mmCIF file of C-alpha atoms in Angstrom:
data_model
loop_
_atom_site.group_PDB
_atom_site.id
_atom_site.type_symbol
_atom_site.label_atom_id
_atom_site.label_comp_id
_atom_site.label_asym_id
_atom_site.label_seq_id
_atom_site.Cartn_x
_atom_site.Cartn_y
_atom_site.Cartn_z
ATOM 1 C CA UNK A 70 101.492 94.676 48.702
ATOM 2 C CA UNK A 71 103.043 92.331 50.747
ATOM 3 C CA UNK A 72 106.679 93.981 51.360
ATOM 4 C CA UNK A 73 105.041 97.398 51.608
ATOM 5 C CA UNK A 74 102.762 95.851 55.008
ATOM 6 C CA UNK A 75 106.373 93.806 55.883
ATOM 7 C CA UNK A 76 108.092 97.167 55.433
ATOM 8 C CA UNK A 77 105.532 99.664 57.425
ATOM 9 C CA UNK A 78 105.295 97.182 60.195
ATOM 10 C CA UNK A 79 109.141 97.379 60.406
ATOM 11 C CA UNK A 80 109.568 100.600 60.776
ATOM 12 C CA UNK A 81 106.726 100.943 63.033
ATOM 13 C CA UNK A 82 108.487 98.502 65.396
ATOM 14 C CA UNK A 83 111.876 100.514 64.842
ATOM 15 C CA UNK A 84 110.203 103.646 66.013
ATOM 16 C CA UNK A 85 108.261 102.239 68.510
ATOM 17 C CA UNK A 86 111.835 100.800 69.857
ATOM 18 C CA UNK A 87 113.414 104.103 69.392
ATOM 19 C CA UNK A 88 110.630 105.945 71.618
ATOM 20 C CA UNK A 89 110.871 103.477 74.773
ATOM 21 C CA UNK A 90 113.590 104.389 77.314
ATOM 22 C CA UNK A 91 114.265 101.300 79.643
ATOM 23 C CA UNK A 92 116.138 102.289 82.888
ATOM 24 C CA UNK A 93 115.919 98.589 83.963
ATOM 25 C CA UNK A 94 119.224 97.772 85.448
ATOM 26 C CA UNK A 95 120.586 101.473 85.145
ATOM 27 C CA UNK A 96 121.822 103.938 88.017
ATOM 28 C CA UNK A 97 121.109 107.313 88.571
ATOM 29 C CA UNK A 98 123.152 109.773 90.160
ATOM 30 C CA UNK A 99 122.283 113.305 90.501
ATOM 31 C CA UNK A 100 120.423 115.597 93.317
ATOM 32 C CA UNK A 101 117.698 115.946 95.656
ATOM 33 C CA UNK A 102 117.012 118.806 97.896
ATOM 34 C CA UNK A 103 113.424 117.530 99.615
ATOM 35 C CA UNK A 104 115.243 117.725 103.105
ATOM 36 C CA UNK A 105 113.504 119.219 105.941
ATOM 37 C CA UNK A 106 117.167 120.738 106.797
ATOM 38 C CA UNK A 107 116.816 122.385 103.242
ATOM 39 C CA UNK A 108 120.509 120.823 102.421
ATOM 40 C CA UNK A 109 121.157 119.499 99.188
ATOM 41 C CA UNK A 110 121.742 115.857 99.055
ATOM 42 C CA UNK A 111 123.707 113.415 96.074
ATOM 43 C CA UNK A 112 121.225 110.888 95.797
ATOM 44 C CA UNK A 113 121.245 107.666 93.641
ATOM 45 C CA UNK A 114 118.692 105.666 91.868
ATOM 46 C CA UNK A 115 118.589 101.793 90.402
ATOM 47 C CA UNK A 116 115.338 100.333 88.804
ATOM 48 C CA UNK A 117 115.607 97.086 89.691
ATOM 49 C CA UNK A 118 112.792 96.146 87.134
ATOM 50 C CA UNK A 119 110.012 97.754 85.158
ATOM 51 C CA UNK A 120 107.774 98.042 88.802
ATOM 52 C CA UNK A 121 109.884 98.973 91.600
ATOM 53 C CA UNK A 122 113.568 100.925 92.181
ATOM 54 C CA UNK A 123 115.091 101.964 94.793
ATOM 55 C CA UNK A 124 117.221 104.835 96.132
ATOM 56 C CA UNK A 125 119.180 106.462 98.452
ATOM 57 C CA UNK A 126 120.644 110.122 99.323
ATOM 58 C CA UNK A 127 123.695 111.803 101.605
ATOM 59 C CA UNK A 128 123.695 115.530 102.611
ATOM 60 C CA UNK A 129 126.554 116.697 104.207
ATOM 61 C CA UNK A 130 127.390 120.285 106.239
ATOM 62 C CA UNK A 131 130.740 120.590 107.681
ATOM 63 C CA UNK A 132 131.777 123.654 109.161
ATOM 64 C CA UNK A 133 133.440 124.866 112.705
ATOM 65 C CA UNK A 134 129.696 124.227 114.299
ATOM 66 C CA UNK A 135 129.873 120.814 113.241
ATOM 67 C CA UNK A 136 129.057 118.270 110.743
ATOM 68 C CA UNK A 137 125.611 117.559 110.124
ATOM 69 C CA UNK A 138 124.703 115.103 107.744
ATOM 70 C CA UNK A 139 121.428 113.656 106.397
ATOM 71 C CA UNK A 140 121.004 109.761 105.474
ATOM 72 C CA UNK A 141 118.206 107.948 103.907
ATOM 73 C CA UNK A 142 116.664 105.035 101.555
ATOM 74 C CA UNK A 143 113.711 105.332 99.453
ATOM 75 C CA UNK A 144 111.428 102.619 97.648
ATOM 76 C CA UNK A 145 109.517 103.684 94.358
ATOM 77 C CA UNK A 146 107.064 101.475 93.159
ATOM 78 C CA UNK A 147 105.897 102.678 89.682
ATOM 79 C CA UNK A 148 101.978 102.744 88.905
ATOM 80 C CA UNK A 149 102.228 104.052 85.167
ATOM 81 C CA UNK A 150 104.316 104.138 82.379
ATOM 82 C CA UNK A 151 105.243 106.385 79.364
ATOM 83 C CA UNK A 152 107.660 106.589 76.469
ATOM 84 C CA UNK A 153 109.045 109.946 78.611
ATOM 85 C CA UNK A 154 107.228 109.146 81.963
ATOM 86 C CA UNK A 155 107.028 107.669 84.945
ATOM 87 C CA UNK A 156 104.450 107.680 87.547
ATOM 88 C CA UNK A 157 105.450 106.381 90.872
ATOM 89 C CA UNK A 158 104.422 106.117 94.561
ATOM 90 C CA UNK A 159 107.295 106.338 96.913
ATOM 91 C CA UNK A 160 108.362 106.277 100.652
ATOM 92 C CA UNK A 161 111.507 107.417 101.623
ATOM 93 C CA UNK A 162 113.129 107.380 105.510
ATOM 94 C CA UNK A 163 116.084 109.862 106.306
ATOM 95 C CA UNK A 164 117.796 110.301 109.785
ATOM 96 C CA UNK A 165 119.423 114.028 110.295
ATOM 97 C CA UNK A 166 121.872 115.599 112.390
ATOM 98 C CA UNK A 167 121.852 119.452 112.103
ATOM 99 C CA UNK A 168 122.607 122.613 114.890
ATOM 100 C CA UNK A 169 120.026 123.447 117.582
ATOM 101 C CA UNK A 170 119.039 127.279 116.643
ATOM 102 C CA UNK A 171 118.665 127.728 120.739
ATOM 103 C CA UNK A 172 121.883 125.857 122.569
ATOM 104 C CA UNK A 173 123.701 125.556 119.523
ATOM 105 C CA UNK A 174 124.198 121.907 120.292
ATOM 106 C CA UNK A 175 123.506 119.072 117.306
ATOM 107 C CA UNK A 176 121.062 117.095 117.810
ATOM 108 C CA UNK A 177 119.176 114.615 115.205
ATOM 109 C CA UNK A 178 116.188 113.850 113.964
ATOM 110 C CA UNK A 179 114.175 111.922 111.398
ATOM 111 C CA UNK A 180 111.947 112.161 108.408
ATOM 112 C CA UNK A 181 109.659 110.008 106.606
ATOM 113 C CA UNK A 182 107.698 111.191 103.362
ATOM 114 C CA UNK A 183 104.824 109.107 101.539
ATOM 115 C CA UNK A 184 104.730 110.718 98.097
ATOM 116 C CA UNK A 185 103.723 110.409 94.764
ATOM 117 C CA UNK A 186 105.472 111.208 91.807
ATOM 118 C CA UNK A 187 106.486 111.765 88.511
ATOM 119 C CA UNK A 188 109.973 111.571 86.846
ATOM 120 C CA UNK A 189 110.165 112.649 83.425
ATOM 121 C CA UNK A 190 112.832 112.847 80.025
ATOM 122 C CA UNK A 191 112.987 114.808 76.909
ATOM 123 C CA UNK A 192 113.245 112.554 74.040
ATOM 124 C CA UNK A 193 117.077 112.514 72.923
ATOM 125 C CA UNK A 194 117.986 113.115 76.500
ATOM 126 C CA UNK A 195 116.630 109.804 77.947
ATOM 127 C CA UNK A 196 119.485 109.720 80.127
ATOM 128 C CA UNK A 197 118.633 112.482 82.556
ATOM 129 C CA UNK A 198 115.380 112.279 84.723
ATOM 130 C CA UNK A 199 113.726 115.265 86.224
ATOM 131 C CA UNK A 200 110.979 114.841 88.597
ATOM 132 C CA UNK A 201 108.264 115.929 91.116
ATOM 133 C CA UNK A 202 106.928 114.341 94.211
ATOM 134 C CA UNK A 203 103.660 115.440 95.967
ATOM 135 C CA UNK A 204 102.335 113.993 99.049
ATOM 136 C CA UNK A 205 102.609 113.722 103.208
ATOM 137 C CA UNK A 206 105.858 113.933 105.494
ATOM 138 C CA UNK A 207 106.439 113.614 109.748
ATOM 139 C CA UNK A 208 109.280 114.907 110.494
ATOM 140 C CA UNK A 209 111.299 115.716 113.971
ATOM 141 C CA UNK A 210 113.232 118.759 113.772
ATOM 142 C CA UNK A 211 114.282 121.525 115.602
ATOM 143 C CA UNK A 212 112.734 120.447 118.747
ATOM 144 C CA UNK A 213 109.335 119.684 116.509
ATOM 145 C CA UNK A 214 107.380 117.056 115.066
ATOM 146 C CA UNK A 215 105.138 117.806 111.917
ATOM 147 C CA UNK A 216 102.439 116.095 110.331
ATOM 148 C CA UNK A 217 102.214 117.969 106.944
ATOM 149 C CA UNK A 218 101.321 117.709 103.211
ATOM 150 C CA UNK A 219 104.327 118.414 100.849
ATOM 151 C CA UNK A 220 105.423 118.958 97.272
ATOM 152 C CA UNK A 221 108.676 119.185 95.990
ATOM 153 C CA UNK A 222 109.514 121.019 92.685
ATOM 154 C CA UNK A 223 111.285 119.918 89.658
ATOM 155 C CA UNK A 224 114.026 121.639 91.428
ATOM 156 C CA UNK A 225 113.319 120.506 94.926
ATOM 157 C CA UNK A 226 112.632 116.888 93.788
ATOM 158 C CA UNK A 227 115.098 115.554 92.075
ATOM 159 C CA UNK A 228 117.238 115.685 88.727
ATOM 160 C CA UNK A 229 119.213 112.138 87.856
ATOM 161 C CA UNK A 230 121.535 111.194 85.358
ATOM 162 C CA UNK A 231 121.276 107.685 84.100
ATOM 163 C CA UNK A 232 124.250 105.632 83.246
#
């Protein structure tokens, strides 16, 4: 009796192990496309512990208009966790350049989202995150500052791949 409770309690810690996907220490790199610009940005990810991570994301546009770029930091600070999923709050900053649709001159901007989020895996693809952010954004573009509620998609959001 005693090997069978030594031998169900260590396979219940083996599975419990196997379930658990720490992305302590590990950086993401993937996509985002939650810019008010609606340019896709490479964006990058480290959890710096089990509580808080931070990121950052570049867009780029270069054409015979201009470049335009897009540059920004975010903070996460996670609020739950799952085997497959994270819930997060974040707050992310970004400073634009993009084309004026009247002079055609570039001019730049800023936006700053409070959101809250969730990134998710599949289990035997721990390595690549997909998530969703709801929440508010100001923004200053195109000659116009919003105060607005957002959400960004799975799509929108952002998809990382964790290495």
């Amino acid at each position: 009796m005693k090997n069978i409770i030594i031998l169900v309690s260590l396979v219940t810690c083996i599975l419990e192990t196997a379930n658990a996907s720490s992305l302590v220490g590990r950086l993401g790199v993937g996509s985002t496309n939650h810019l008010v610009t609606g340019q896709p940005a490479l964006s990058v990810k480290l959890q710096r512990s089990r509580s808080s991570a931070l990121g950052g994301h570049f867009s780029l546009d270069s054409s015979d208009d201009g470049i335009f770029y897009g540059l920004g930091l975010k903070a996460y600070r996670y609020i739950y966790e799952e085997p497959q999923l994270n819930f997060y709050s974040a707050l992310s900053g970004t400073y634009l350049t993009f084309k004026d649709d009247e002079s055609d001159d570039t001019l730049s901007g800023y936006q700053i989202d409070g959101t809250l989020g969730t990134e998710f895996s599949f289990q035997g693809l721990e390595s690549v995150g997909f998530s969703f952010e709801f929440g508010v954004g100001l923004s200053d573009y195109q000659n116009e500052t919003r105060f607005q509620t957002i959400g960004h998609s799975i799509i929108a959001s952002a998809v990382h791949f964790y290495l």
